[in-house]
Coordinates of C-alpha atoms in Angstrom, one line a residue:
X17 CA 40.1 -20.9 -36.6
X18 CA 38.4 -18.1 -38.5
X19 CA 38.4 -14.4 -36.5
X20 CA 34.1 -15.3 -35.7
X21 CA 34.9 -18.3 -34.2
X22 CA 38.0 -16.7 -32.0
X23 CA 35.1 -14.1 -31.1
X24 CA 32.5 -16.9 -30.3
X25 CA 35.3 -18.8 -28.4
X26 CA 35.9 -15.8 -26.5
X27 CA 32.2 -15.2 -26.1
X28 CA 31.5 -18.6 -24.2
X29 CA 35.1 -18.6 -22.1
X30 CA 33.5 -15.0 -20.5
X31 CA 30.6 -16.7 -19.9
X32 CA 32.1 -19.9 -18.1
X33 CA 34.5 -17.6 -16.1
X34 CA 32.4 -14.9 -15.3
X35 CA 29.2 -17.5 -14.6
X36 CA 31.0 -19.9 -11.8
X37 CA 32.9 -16.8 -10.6
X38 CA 29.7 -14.8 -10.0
X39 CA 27.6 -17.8 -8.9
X40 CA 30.3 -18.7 -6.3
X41 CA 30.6 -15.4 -4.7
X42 CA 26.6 -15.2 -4.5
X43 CA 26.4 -18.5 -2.9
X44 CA 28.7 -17.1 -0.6
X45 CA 26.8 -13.8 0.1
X46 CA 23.5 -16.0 0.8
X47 CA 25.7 -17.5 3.9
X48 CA 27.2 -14.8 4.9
X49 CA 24.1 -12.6 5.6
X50 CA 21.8 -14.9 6.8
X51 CA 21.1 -17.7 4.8
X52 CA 21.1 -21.7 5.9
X53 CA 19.3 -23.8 4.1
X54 CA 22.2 -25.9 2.5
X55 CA 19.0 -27.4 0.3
X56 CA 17.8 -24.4 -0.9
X57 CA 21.8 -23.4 -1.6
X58 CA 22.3 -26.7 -3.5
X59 CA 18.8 -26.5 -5.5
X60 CA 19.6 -22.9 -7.2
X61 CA 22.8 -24.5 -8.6
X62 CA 20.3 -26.7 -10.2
X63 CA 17.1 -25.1 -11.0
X64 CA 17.6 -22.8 -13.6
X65 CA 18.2 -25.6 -15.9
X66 CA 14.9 -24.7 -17.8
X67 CA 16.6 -21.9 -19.5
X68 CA 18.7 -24.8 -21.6
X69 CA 15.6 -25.5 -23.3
X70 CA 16.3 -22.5 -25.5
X71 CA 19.5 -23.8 -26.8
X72 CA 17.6 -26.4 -28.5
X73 CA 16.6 -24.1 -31.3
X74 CA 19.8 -23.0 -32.2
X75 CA 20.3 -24.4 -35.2
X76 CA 23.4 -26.7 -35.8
X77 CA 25.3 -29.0 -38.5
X78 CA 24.8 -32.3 -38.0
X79 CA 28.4 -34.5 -37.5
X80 CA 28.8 -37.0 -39.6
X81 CA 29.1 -40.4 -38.5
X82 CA 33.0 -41.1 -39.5
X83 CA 35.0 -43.3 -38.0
X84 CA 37.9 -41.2 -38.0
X85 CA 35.9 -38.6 -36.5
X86 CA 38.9 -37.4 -33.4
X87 CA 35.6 -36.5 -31.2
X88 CA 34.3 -39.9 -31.7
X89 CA 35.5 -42.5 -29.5
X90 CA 34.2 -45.8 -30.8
X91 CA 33.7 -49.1 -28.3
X92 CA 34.1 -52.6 -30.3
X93 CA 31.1 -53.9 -27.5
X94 CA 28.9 -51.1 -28.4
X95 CA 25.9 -51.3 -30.4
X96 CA 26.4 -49.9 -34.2
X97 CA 26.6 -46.2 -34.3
X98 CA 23.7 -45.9 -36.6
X99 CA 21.3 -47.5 -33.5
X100 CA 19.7 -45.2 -31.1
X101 CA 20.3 -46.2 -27.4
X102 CA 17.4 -48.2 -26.0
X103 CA 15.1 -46.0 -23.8
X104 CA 15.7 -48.0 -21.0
X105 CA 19.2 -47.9 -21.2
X106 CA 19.1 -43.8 -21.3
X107 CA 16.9 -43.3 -18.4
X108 CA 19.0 -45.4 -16.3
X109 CA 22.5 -43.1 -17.5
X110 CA 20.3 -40.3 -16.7
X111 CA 19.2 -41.8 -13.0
X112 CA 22.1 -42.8 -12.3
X113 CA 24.3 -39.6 -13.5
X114 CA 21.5 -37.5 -12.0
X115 CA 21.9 -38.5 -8.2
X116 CA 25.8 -38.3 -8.8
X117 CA 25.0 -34.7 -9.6
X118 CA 22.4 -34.1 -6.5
X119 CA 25.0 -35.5 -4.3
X120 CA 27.8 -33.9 -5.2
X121 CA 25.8 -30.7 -5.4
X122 CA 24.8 -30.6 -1.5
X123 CA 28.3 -31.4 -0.6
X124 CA 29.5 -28.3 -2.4
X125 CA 26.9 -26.4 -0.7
X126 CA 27.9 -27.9 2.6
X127 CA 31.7 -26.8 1.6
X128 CA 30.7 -23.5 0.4
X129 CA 29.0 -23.0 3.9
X130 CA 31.9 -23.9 6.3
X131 CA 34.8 -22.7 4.3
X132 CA 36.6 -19.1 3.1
X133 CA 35.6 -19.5 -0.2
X134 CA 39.4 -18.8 -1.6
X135 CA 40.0 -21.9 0.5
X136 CA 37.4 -23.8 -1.1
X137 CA 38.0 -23.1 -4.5
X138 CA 41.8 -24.1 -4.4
X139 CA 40.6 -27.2 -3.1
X140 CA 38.2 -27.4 -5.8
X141 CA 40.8 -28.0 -8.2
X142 CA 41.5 -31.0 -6.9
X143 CA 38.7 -32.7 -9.3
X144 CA 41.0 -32.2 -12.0
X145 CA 43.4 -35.1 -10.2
X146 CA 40.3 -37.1 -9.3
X147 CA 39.5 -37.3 -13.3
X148 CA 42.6 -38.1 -14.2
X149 CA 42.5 -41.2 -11.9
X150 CA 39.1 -42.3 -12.4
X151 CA 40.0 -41.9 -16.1
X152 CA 42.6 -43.9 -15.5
X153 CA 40.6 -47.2 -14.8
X154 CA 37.3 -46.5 -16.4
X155 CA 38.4 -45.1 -19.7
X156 CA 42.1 -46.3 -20.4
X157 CA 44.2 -42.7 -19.2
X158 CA 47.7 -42.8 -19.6
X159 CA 49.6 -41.8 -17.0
X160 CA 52.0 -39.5 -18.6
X161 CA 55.0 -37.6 -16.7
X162 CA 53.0 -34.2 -16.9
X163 CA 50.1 -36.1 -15.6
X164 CA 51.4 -37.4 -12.8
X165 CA 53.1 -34.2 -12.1
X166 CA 49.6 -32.6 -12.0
X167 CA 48.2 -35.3 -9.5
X168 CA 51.2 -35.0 -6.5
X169 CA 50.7 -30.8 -7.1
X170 CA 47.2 -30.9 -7.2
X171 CA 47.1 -33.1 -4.1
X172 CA 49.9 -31.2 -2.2
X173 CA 48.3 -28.2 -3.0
X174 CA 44.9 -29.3 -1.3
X175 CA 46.2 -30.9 1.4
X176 CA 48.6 -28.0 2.8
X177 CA 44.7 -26.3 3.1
X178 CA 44.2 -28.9 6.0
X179 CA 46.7 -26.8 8.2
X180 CA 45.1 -23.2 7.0
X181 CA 43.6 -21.2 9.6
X182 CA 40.2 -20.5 9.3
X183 CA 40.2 -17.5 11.0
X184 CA 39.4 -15.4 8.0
X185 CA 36.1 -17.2 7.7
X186 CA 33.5 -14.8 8.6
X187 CA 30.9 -17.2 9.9
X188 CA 33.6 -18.1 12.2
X189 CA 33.1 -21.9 11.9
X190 CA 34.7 -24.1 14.5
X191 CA 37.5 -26.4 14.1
X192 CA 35.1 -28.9 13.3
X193 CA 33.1 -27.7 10.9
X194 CA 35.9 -26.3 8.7
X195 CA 37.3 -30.3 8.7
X196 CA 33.7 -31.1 7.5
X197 CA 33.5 -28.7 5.2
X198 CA 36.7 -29.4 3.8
X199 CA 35.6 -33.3 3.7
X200 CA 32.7 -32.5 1.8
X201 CA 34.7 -30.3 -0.9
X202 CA 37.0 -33.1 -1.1
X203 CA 34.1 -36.0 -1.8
X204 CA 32.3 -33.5 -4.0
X205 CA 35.8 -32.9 -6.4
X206 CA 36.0 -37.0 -6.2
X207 CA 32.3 -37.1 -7.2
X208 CA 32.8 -34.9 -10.3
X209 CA 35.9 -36.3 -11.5
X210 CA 34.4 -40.0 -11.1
X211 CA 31.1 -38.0 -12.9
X212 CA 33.0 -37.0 -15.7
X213 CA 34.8 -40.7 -16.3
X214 CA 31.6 -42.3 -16.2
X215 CA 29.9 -39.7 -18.8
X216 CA 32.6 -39.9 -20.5
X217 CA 32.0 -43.9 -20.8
X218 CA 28.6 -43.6 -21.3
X219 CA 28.7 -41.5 -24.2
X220 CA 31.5 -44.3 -25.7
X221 CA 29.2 -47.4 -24.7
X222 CA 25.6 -46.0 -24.4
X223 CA 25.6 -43.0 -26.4
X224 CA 28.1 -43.4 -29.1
X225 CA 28.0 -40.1 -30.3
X226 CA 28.7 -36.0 -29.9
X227 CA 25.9 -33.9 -31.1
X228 CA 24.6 -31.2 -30.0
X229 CA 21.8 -32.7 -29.0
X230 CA 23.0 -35.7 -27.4
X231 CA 25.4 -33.3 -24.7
X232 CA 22.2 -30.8 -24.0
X233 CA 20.2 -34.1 -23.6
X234 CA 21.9 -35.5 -21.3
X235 CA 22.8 -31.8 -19.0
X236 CA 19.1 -31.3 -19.4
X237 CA 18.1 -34.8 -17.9
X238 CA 20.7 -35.1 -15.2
X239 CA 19.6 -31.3 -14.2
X240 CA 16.0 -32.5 -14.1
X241 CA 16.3 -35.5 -12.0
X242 CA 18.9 -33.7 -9.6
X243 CA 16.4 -30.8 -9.3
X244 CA 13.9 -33.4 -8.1
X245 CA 15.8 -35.5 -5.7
X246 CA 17.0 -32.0 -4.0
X247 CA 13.9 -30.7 -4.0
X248 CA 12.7 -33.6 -2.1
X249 CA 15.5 -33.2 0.5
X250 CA 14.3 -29.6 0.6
X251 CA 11.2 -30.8 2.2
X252 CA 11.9 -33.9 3.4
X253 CA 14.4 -32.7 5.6
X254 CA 11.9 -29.6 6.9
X255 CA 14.5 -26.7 5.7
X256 CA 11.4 -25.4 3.7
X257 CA 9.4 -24.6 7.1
X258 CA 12.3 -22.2 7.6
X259 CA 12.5 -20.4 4.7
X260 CA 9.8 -17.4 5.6
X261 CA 12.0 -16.9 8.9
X262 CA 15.2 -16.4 6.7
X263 CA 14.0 -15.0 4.2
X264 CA 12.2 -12.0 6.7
X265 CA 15.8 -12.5 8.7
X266 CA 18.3 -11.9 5.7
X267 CA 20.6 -8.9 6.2
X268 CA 20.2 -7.4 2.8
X269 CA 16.6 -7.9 3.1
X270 CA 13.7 -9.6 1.4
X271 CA 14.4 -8.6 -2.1
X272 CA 18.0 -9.0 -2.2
X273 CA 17.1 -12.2 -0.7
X274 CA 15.0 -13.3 -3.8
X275 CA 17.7 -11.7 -6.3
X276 CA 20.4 -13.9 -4.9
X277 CA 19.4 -16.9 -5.0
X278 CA 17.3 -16.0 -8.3
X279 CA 21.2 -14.5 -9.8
X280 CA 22.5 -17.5 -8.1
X281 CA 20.7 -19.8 -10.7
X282 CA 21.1 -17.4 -13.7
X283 CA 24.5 -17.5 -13.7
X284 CA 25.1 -20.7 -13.6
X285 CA 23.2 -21.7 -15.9
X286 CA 25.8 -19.1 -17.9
X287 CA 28.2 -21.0 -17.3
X288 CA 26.2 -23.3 -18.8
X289 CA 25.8 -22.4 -22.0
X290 CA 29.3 -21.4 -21.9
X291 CA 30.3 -25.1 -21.7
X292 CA 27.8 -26.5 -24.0
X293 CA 29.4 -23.2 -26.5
X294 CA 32.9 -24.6 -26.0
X295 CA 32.0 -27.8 -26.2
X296 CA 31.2 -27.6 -30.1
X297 CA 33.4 -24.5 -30.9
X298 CA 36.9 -26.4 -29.9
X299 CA 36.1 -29.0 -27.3
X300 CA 35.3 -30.9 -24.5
X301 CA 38.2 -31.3 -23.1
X302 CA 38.9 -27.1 -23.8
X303 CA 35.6 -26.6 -22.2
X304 CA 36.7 -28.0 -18.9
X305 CA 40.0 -26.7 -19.3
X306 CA 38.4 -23.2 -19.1
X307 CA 36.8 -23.9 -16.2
X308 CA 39.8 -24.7 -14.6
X309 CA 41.5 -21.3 -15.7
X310 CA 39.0 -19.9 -13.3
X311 CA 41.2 -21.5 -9.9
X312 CA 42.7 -18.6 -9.0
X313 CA 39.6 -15.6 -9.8
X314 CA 37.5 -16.9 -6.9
X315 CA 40.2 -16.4 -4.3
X316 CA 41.1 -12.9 -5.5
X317 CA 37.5 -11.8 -5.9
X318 CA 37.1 -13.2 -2.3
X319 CA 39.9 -10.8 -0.8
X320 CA 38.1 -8.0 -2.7
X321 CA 34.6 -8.5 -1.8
X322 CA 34.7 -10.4 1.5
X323 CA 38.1 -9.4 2.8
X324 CA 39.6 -12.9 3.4
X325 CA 43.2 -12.6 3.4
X326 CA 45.5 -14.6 1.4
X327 CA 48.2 -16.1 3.7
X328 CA 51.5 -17.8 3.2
X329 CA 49.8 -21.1 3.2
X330 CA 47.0 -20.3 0.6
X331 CA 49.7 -18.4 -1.7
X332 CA 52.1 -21.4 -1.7
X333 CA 48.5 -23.8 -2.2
X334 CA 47.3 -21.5 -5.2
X335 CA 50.6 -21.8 -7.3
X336 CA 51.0 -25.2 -6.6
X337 CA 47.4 -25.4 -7.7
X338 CA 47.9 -23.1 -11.3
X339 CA 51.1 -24.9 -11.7
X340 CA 49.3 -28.4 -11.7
X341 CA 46.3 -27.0 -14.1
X342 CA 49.2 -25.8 -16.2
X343 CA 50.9 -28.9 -16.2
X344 CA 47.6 -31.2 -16.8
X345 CA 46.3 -28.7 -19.8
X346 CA 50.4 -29.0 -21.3
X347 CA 49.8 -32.9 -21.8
X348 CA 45.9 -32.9 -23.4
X349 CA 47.8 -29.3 -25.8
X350 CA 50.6 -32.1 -26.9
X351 CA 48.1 -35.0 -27.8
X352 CA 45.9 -32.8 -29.6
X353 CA 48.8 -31.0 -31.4
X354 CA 49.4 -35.0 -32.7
X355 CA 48.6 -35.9 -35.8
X356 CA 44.8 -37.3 -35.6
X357 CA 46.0 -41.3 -36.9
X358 CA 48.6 -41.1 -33.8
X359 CA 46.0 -39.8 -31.5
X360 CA 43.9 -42.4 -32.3
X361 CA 46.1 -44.8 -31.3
X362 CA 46.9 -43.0 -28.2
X363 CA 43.1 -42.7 -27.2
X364 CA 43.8 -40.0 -25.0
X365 CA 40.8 -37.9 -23.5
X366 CA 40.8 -35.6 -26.7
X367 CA 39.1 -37.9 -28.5
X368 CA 36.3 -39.0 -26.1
X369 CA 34.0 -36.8 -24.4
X370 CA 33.0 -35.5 -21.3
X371 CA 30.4 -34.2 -19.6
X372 CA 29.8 -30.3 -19.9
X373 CA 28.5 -30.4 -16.4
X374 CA 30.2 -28.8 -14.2
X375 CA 27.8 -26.9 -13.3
X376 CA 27.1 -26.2 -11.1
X377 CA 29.7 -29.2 -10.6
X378 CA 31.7 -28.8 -13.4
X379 CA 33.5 -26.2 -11.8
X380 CA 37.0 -25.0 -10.3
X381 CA 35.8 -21.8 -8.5
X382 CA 32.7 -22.6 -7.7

């Protein structure tokens, strides 16, 4: 890797990092000072998706279609490589990929809204373990010793939150709410590891391929289709009668008000672009691995700006956390350190590809 690309690489790791790190601590800020539309929270993660559209001018090589391509993960009941997708086929990946995203978006937001948000980024690592076993049945994962070691200290990590006080939360949520909004966080990490398996399958079956194009296609489409179905909660569910009332009620006032929510959306759509940057600089796999190296910035940015405290409980559930990560990144670093003929065999998550999004949902701290 030549020094340009080590400066691009580092380019689009500060924007995934500082993007879900900033947009989490906004969405944050928006509760804490008097916002509650969880629509209107979930639709900003969603929105700014317009701003993609410039990334299609960037000029880029195309790949070549070689079978021995390591990012190429070819499907013997797929249609030849050289045939585009059928339209039909695409609209229903997007559809279907799309409402996966809406949904999982609102129960983030609902997460986000009854939790410390240390507590709910810890247990937003968790998605990592839910990958690795969807991946498991939809796309042939391999249960190696360093993955499993991942899943039981991923899943010991989040479940030692159950018993963590939510005293430090400072909408001071009841014991209910905190169980529902560490249920949602928990369905919403499920929903985006299933997410990524089955992008990562539809880009083996459907798509066959990983351009550039292809990957901001299909962000661009799911984000669009999301952004609908929320904004038809938003009304649907009457949240946007309200919004005059919060907006004139919000602590910071109306301006700051606007600038959240519009910061909110600008910086996760950096993260965006981050992804999509990584994505075609190293990897897919890489991309999402950065993500993940964002687990423990959210909690110590949330002691700092909104003076949760990090207990004995949340320390112990962190390292457990970071140790997991480490572990799960250790197995993808050996496969990919394999010669490519003997990672072909393996067929390992290397060699396939998975969806950027995060976003909003593709994210560890956010």
């Amino acid at each position: 890797m030549n020094f340009r690309r080590w400066i691009r690489v580092a380019l689009y790791s500060l924007f995934v990092l500082s993007g879900q790190s900033v947009a989490t601590l906004l969405g944050r800020l928006y509760y804490n000072k008097g916002g509650h539309s969880k629509w209107l929270a979930t639709l900003v993660q969603l929105v700014g998706f317009p701003i993609l559209l410039l990334l299609y001018f960037i000029p880029t090589p195309k790949q070549p279609s070689d079978p021995n391509n390591p990012h190429i993960q070819t499907d013997a009941q797929a249609p030849s490589q050289s045939q585009s997708p059928p339209l039909k086929s695409l609209a229903l990946v997007y559809l279907s990929l799309g409402t996966t995203v809406a949904l999982n978006c609102y129960l983030y937001s609902i997460g986000l809204l009854y939790l410390p948000v240390s507590t709910y980024s810890l247990i937003c690592s968790s998605q990592l373990a839910f990958n690795a076993f969807f991946s498991f049945f939809l796309n042939s994962q391999k249960f190696t010793p360093y993955i499993t070691n991942s899943l039981f200290l991923l899943t010991i990590s989040s479940t030692l939150l159950v018993f963590q006080s939510n005293s430090d939360d400072p909408k001071g949520a009841s014991g209910g709410k905190y169980a529902l909004g560490f249920v949602c966080t928990i369905g919403a990490s499920a929903g985006y590891g299933l997410l990524l398996s089955l992008t990562q399958l539809c880009f083996r079956r459907v798509i066959r391929k990983e351009t550039f194009r292809a990957v901001l296609d299909m962000i661009v489409y799911q984000s669009l289709v999301s952004s609908v179905i929320i904004l038809v909660g938003l009304f649907v569910s009457g949240e946007w009668e309200h919004l005059g009332r919060e907006m004139d009620g919000f602590e910071l006032g109306k301006v700051r008000y606007v600038m959240n929510l519009v910061w909110t959306a600008i910086a996760w759509q950096v993260f965006m672009i981050g992804m999509v940057g990584l994505i075609f600089e190293v990897s897919s796999l890489f991309s999402n691995s950065i993500s993940a190296v964002g687990l423990p910035i959210v909690p110590i940015l949330a002691v700092a700006f909104f003076g949760e405290r990090m207990e004995g409980v949340k320390v112990i559930a962190m390292i457990l956390a970071v140790w997991g990560f480490i572990s799960y990144a250790y197995q993808h670093y050996l496969e990919d350190a394999q010669p490519k003929a003997q990672r072909k065999i393996i067929g390992g998550d290397e060699v396939s590809v998975r969806s950027p999004l995060n976003a909003p949902i593709a994210r560890v701290g956010g």
